[in-house]
């Protein structure tokens, strides 16, 4: 899930396709630090003892299971026969699965967010609010799942292909996932945070993609905390610490990285209408590398 930090540095949470929104027209209101949500970024770094790590593993394992299940709803849609699911139906299924696991959907009510999951379709970068629109053949959708279990949050997202997606968009999705894995590969105790953005930018630039300014975040007993994880090239100070948990969640765009927001103050989309893709994992820093807690 995402949050604004200042006018040029942002955290991320899931979204929906503005060009086909059912309940009103898209609006290009300006994006500010106060319009995204009312939550704040905790200054407390999420560094855990053995018990905390076990709790993080449990929360993240549930988040991964829920995301995999949500993905099956996309993949099994019969696009040729107009039987595909709506993003509302994905939200309802995710909500039910989380509640049945004795957990709570972290997005629901967070900063007055009205749903249990974020669904971002096509040019929607993140924070899409599920609605009654059916997924269409050729869409891509990022589903962002966050759960709160036994006092700990697990946060993860993935971009799924809907039916027959064109080759250029498939490539964008593939490279975005590769950027996430490359960013994770440089994480370990003592490693500089800036290594993450440097590696992601290097790969994205190779294919001509933009890397958006939205950032990952510490996650644990609170949903959003320091450190902020920059995915673009930056001089982010500081180093990683063993036992620390945070998210990596790069967003790549096929066109411009400029963005706009709807009047709901949540839905963020590319300004030029070009597709965007995102992948996210929660990781645990170890002495030798990083454990991907939300790996399915």
Tab-separated table of C-alpha atoms in Angstrom:
chain	number	residue	atom	x	y	z
A	1	UNK	CA	0.000	0.000	0.000
A	2	UNK	CA	1.257	3.518	-0.692
A	3	UNK	CA	1.463	6.960	0.818
A	4	UNK	CA	2.650	10.416	-0.117
A	5	UNK	CA	5.730	11.684	1.645
A	6	UNK	CA	6.261	14.953	-0.200
A	7	UNK	CA	5.424	16.424	-3.577
A	8	UNK	CA	8.045	14.355	-5.398
A	9	UNK	CA	8.447	11.224	-3.257
A	10	UNK	CA	5.575	8.777	-2.824
A	11	UNK	CA	4.773	5.378	-1.360
A	12	UNK	CA	2.576	2.865	-3.168
A	13	UNK	CA	-0.733	1.006	-2.645
A	14	UNK	CA	-2.952	-0.734	-5.371
A	15	UNK	CA	-5.526	0.841	-8.082
A	16	UNK	CA	-8.112	0.806	-11.036
A	17	UNK	CA	-8.352	1.805	-14.717
A	18	UNK	CA	-9.453	5.450	-15.064
A	19	UNK	CA	-10.443	5.351	-18.732
A	20	UNK	CA	-13.143	2.750	-18.070
A	21	UNK	CA	-14.303	3.726	-14.582
A	22	UNK	CA	-18.004	3.039	-14.125
A	23	UNK	CA	-19.094	5.548	-11.510
A	24	UNK	CA	-17.930	8.840	-12.948
A	25	UNK	CA	-15.480	10.692	-15.133
A	26	UNK	CA	-11.734	10.680	-14.495
A	27	UNK	CA	-10.367	13.882	-13.033
A	28	UNK	CA	-6.847	15.236	-13.306
A	29	UNK	CA	-6.675	17.131	-10.025
A	30	UNK	CA	-3.228	17.983	-8.723
A	31	UNK	CA	-1.471	15.536	-6.441
A	32	UNK	CA	-0.414	16.813	-3.019
A	33	UNK	CA	0.942	15.393	0.183
A	34	UNK	CA	-2.428	15.706	1.900
A	35	UNK	CA	-4.780	14.258	-0.692
A	36	UNK	CA	-3.737	10.617	-0.833
A	37	UNK	CA	-4.614	9.451	2.646
A	38	UNK	CA	-4.615	10.594	6.241
A	39	UNK	CA	-2.093	8.034	7.513
A	40	UNK	CA	1.432	8.987	8.496
A	41	UNK	CA	4.815	7.362	7.999
A	42	UNK	CA	6.095	6.058	11.333
A	43	UNK	CA	9.677	7.016	12.150
A	44	UNK	CA	10.162	3.635	13.857
A	45	UNK	CA	12.193	1.190	11.775
A	46	UNK	CA	10.717	-2.317	11.747
A	47	UNK	CA	13.496	-4.493	13.218
A	48	UNK	CA	12.321	-7.748	14.765
A	49	UNK	CA	13.390	-10.340	17.296
A	50	UNK	CA	12.822	-14.056	16.653
A	51	UNK	CA	9.169	-13.914	17.723
A	52	UNK	CA	8.510	-10.870	15.558
A	53	UNK	CA	10.107	-12.563	12.564
A	54	UNK	CA	7.853	-15.589	13.030
A	55	UNK	CA	4.813	-13.314	13.143
A	56	UNK	CA	5.958	-11.470	10.028
A	57	UNK	CA	6.412	-14.766	8.200
A	58	UNK	CA	2.870	-15.806	9.116
A	59	UNK	CA	1.296	-12.506	8.001
A	60	UNK	CA	3.271	-12.444	4.764
A	61	UNK	CA	2.514	-16.081	4.002
A	62	UNK	CA	-1.200	-15.312	4.299
A	63	UNK	CA	-0.864	-12.231	2.077
A	64	UNK	CA	0.893	-14.337	-0.573
A	65	UNK	CA	-1.827	-17.011	-0.452
A	66	UNK	CA	-4.562	-14.409	-0.811
A	67	UNK	CA	-2.800	-12.763	-3.757
A	68	UNK	CA	-2.360	-16.105	-5.511
A	69	UNK	CA	-6.054	-16.822	-5.050
A	70	UNK	CA	-7.020	-13.390	-6.394
A	71	UNK	CA	-4.859	-14.105	-9.423
A	72	UNK	CA	-6.792	-17.271	-10.194
A	73	UNK	CA	-9.947	-15.166	-10.516
A	74	UNK	CA	-8.249	-13.186	-13.267
A	75	UNK	CA	-6.696	-16.147	-15.049
A	76	UNK	CA	-9.872	-18.233	-15.128
A	77	UNK	CA	-12.022	-15.458	-16.587
A	78	UNK	CA	-13.633	-16.403	-19.913
A	79	UNK	CA	-12.962	-13.166	-21.780
A	80	UNK	CA	-14.287	-14.390	-25.111
A	81	UNK	CA	-17.692	-15.029	-23.550
A	82	UNK	CA	-17.864	-11.869	-21.445
A	83	UNK	CA	-17.794	-13.898	-18.249
A	84	UNK	CA	-14.839	-12.103	-16.696
A	85	UNK	CA	-14.881	-10.933	-13.090
A	86	UNK	CA	-15.320	-7.392	-11.858
A	87	UNK	CA	-12.805	-5.795	-9.545
A	88	UNK	CA	-15.589	-5.618	-6.953
A	89	UNK	CA	-15.850	-9.417	-7.096
A	90	UNK	CA	-12.092	-9.707	-6.587
A	91	UNK	CA	-12.384	-7.401	-3.570
A	92	UNK	CA	-15.214	-9.455	-2.073
A	93	UNK	CA	-13.311	-12.721	-2.519
A	94	UNK	CA	-10.139	-11.258	-0.985
A	95	UNK	CA	-12.068	-9.821	1.960
A	96	UNK	CA	-13.768	-13.136	2.684
A	97	UNK	CA	-10.545	-15.146	2.516
A	98	UNK	CA	-8.714	-12.760	4.876
A	99	UNK	CA	-11.541	-12.702	7.424
A	100	UNK	CA	-11.819	-16.494	7.347
A	101	UNK	CA	-8.114	-16.641	8.226
A	102	UNK	CA	-8.814	-14.605	11.398
A	103	UNK	CA	-6.998	-11.610	9.930
A	104	UNK	CA	-8.014	-8.127	8.748
A	105	UNK	CA	-7.507	-6.478	5.327
A	106	UNK	CA	-5.046	-3.676	6.058
A	107	UNK	CA	-6.358	-1.256	3.371
A	108	UNK	CA	-9.980	-1.283	4.577
A	109	UNK	CA	-10.635	2.005	6.364
A	110	UNK	CA	-6.985	3.064	6.154
A	111	UNK	CA	-7.144	6.785	5.481
A	112	UNK	CA	-10.823	6.152	4.646
A	113	UNK	CA	-9.942	3.758	1.814
A	114	UNK	CA	-13.294	2.019	1.138
A	115	UNK	CA	-12.205	-1.460	0.010
A	116	UNK	CA	-10.142	-4.446	1.171
A	117	UNK	CA	-7.777	-4.589	-1.812
A	118	UNK	CA	-6.369	-2.244	-4.449
A	119	UNK	CA	-6.945	-3.103	-8.123
A	120	UNK	CA	-4.992	-1.069	-10.681
A	121	UNK	CA	-5.875	-1.671	-14.331
A	122	UNK	CA	-3.825	-0.656	-17.395
A	123	UNK	CA	-2.742	3.002	-17.008
A	124	UNK	CA	-3.689	3.054	-13.337
A	125	UNK	CA	-0.414	3.123	-11.417
A	126	UNK	CA	-1.782	2.314	-7.976
A	127	UNK	CA	-4.530	2.851	-5.399
A	128	UNK	CA	-7.301	1.789	-7.740
A	129	UNK	CA	-10.616	1.314	-5.956
A	130	UNK	CA	-12.538	-1.845	-6.989
A	131	UNK	CA	-15.823	-1.224	-8.789
A	132	UNK	CA	-18.362	-2.888	-11.095
A	133	UNK	CA	-16.338	-2.790	-14.318
A	134	UNK	CA	-15.546	-6.208	-15.780
A	135	UNK	CA	-11.982	-6.997	-16.734
A	136	UNK	CA	-11.531	-6.999	-20.492
A	137	UNK	CA	-9.483	-9.132	-22.838
A	138	UNK	CA	-6.064	-7.473	-23.147
A	139	UNK	CA	-6.131	-5.684	-19.769
A	140	UNK	CA	-3.397	-5.903	-17.182
A	141	UNK	CA	-4.278	-5.596	-13.505
A	142	UNK	CA	-2.139	-5.080	-10.433
A	143	UNK	CA	-3.718	-6.585	-7.326
A	144	UNK	CA	-2.240	-5.272	-4.078
A	145	UNK	CA	-2.968	-7.308	-0.957
A	146	UNK	CA	-2.094	-6.325	2.603
A	147	UNK	CA	-3.220	-8.273	5.673
A	148	UNK	CA	-3.007	-7.680	9.417
A	149	UNK	CA	-2.528	-10.904	11.387
A	150	UNK	CA	-1.681	-11.177	15.081
A	151	UNK	CA	-0.393	-7.604	15.214
A	152	UNK	CA	1.736	-7.694	12.045
A	153	UNK	CA	1.192	-6.600	8.436
A	154	UNK	CA	2.159	-8.500	5.281
A	155	UNK	CA	2.125	-6.542	2.010
A	156	UNK	CA	2.489	-7.801	-1.572
A	157	UNK	CA	1.284	-7.171	-5.123
A	158	UNK	CA	1.533	-8.603	-8.613
A	159	UNK	CA	0.481	-7.573	-12.108
A	160	UNK	CA	-1.635	-10.184	-13.906
A	161	UNK	CA	-2.396	-10.564	-17.609
A	162	UNK	CA	-6.045	-10.677	-18.678
A	163	UNK	CA	-6.545	-12.834	-21.750
A	164	UNK	CA	-4.684	-11.825	-24.912
A	165	UNK	CA	-2.308	-9.041	-23.900
A	166	UNK	CA	-0.176	-7.428	-26.610
A	167	UNK	CA	3.529	-8.246	-26.715
A	168	UNK	CA	4.729	-4.756	-25.769
A	169	UNK	CA	2.656	-4.736	-22.583
A	170	UNK	CA	3.707	-8.293	-21.739
A	171	UNK	CA	7.309	-7.141	-21.972
A	172	UNK	CA	6.639	-4.234	-19.614
A	173	UNK	CA	5.137	-6.622	-17.041
A	174	UNK	CA	8.030	-9.084	-17.380
A	175	UNK	CA	10.729	-6.442	-16.974
A	176	UNK	CA	8.954	-4.900	-13.982
A	177	UNK	CA	9.032	-8.249	-12.178
A	178	UNK	CA	12.695	-8.650	-13.120
A	179	UNK	CA	13.397	-5.193	-11.659
A	180	UNK	CA	11.843	-6.240	-8.360
A	181	UNK	CA	13.991	-9.391	-8.217
A	182	UNK	CA	17.110	-7.441	-9.147
A	183	UNK	CA	16.430	-4.903	-6.406
A	184	UNK	CA	15.994	-7.684	-3.851
A	185	UNK	CA	19.254	-9.335	-4.975
A	186	UNK	CA	21.372	-6.441	-3.636
A	187	UNK	CA	19.717	-6.432	-0.207
A	188	UNK	CA	21.618	-7.704	2.848
A	189	UNK	CA	22.873	-6.551	6.226
A	190	UNK	CA	25.065	-3.484	5.766
A	191	UNK	CA	24.140	-2.849	2.126
A	192	UNK	CA	23.352	0.772	1.156
A	193	UNK	CA	19.691	1.474	0.393
A	194	UNK	CA	20.662	3.391	-2.746
A	195	UNK	CA	21.850	0.139	-4.358
A	196	UNK	CA	18.195	-0.853	-4.838
A	197	UNK	CA	17.249	2.103	-7.037
A	198	UNK	CA	20.554	2.025	-8.909
A	199	UNK	CA	20.021	-1.570	-10.044
A	200	UNK	CA	16.335	-1.109	-10.886
A	201	UNK	CA	16.998	2.035	-12.938
A	202	UNK	CA	19.816	0.349	-14.813
A	203	UNK	CA	17.582	-2.488	-16.009
A	204	UNK	CA	14.544	-0.293	-16.721
A	205	UNK	CA	16.635	2.121	-18.784
A	206	UNK	CA	17.935	-0.761	-20.887
A	207	UNK	CA	14.381	-1.278	-22.176
A	208	UNK	CA	13.407	2.399	-22.301
A	209	UNK	CA	10.957	2.269	-19.387
A	210	UNK	CA	10.361	4.969	-16.820
A	211	UNK	CA	10.704	4.269	-13.085
A	212	UNK	CA	8.128	6.155	-11.071
A	213	UNK	CA	8.894	8.180	-7.951
A	214	UNK	CA	6.706	6.076	-5.666
A	215	UNK	CA	8.594	4.338	-2.893
A	216	UNK	CA	8.498	1.211	-0.758
A	217	UNK	CA	8.423	1.378	3.014
A	218	UNK	CA	9.139	-0.321	6.286
A	219	UNK	CA	6.354	-2.713	7.312
A	220	UNK	CA	5.725	-4.750	10.447
A	221	UNK	CA	3.637	-3.815	13.450
A	222	UNK	CA	2.720	-0.692	11.461
A	223	UNK	CA	1.795	-0.668	7.791
A	224	UNK	CA	3.995	2.252	6.696
A	225	UNK	CA	7.241	3.270	8.363
A	226	UNK	CA	10.794	4.304	7.681
A	227	UNK	CA	12.917	3.497	5.765
A	228	UNK	CA	11.506	4.786	2.509
A	229	UNK	CA	12.727	2.600	-0.345
A	230	UNK	CA	13.537	4.531	-3.510
A	231	UNK	CA	13.266	2.591	-6.766
A	232	UNK	CA	14.731	5.319	-8.947
A	233	UNK	CA	18.334	6.490	-8.840
A	234	UNK	CA	18.900	8.511	-5.680
A	235	UNK	CA	21.424	9.291	-2.996
A	236	UNK	CA	19.243	7.683	-0.337
A	237	UNK	CA	21.418	7.548	2.806
A	238	UNK	CA	21.611	4.671	5.245
A	239	UNK	CA	22.238	0.958	5.229
A	240	UNK	CA	20.139	-2.136	5.813
A	241	UNK	CA	20.114	-3.933	9.157
A	242	UNK	CA	19.671	-7.630	9.906
A	243	UNK	CA	16.151	-8.353	11.184
A	244	UNK	CA	14.632	-5.395	9.316
A	245	UNK	CA	11.524	-5.744	7.142
A	246	UNK	CA	10.417	-3.474	4.321
A	247	UNK	CA	8.768	-3.572	0.903
A	248	UNK	CA	10.176	-3.154	-2.577
A	249	UNK	CA	7.442	-2.229	-5.069
A	250	UNK	CA	8.732	-0.661	-8.292
A	251	UNK	CA	6.286	0.794	-10.810
A	252	UNK	CA	7.463	0.970	-14.432
A	253	UNK	CA	5.732	2.853	-17.227
A	254	UNK	CA	5.866	2.426	-20.993
A	255	UNK	CA	5.626	6.192	-21.473
A	256	UNK	CA	5.940	9.227	-19.247
A	257	UNK	CA	6.357	8.909	-15.470
A	258	UNK	CA	4.175	11.974	-14.939
A	259	UNK	CA	0.915	11.167	-13.147
A	260	UNK	CA	-2.451	12.570	-12.118
A	261	UNK	CA	-5.073	11.664	-9.549
A	262	UNK	CA	-8.840	11.369	-9.579
A	263	UNK	CA	-11.142	13.331	-7.329
A	264	UNK	CA	-11.404	10.289	-5.042
A	265	UNK	CA	-7.859	11.263	-3.934
A	266	UNK	CA	-6.712	7.648	-4.247
A	267	UNK	CA	-6.619	6.560	-7.876
A	268	UNK	CA	-3.306	7.477	-9.510
A	269	UNK	CA	-2.812	7.100	-13.273
A	270	UNK	CA	-0.204	7.900	-15.878
A	271	UNK	CA	-0.681	11.390	-17.280
A	272	UNK	CA	-0.246	10.223	-20.876
A	273	UNK	CA	-2.474	7.132	-20.564
A	274	UNK	CA	0.400	4.702	-21.125
A	275	UNK	CA	0.360	1.307	-19.346
A	276	UNK	CA	2.138	0.785	-16.047
A	277	UNK	CA	3.038	-2.354	-14.111
A	278	UNK	CA	4.036	-3.046	-10.516
A	279	UNK	CA	5.276	-5.931	-8.403
A	280	UNK	CA	5.827	-5.927	-4.642
A	281	UNK	CA	7.355	-8.147	-1.980
A	282	UNK	CA	7.940	-7.762	1.737
A	283	UNK	CA	11.484	-8.851	2.570
A	284	UNK	CA	13.490	-9.631	5.706
A	285	UNK	CA	17.131	-8.567	5.806
A	286	UNK	CA	19.543	-11.330	6.874
A	287	UNK	CA	23.302	-11.440	7.388
A	288	UNK	CA	23.842	-12.863	3.925
A	289	UNK	CA	20.967	-11.524	1.841
A	290	UNK	CA	17.194	-11.128	1.949
A	291	UNK	CA	14.381	-13.563	2.676
A	292	UNK	CA	11.306	-12.896	0.542
A	293	UNK	CA	8.521	-13.249	3.091
A	294	UNK	CA	5.696	-12.923	0.549
A	295	UNK	CA	7.076	-15.520	-1.861
A	296	UNK	CA	4.326	-17.974	-2.801
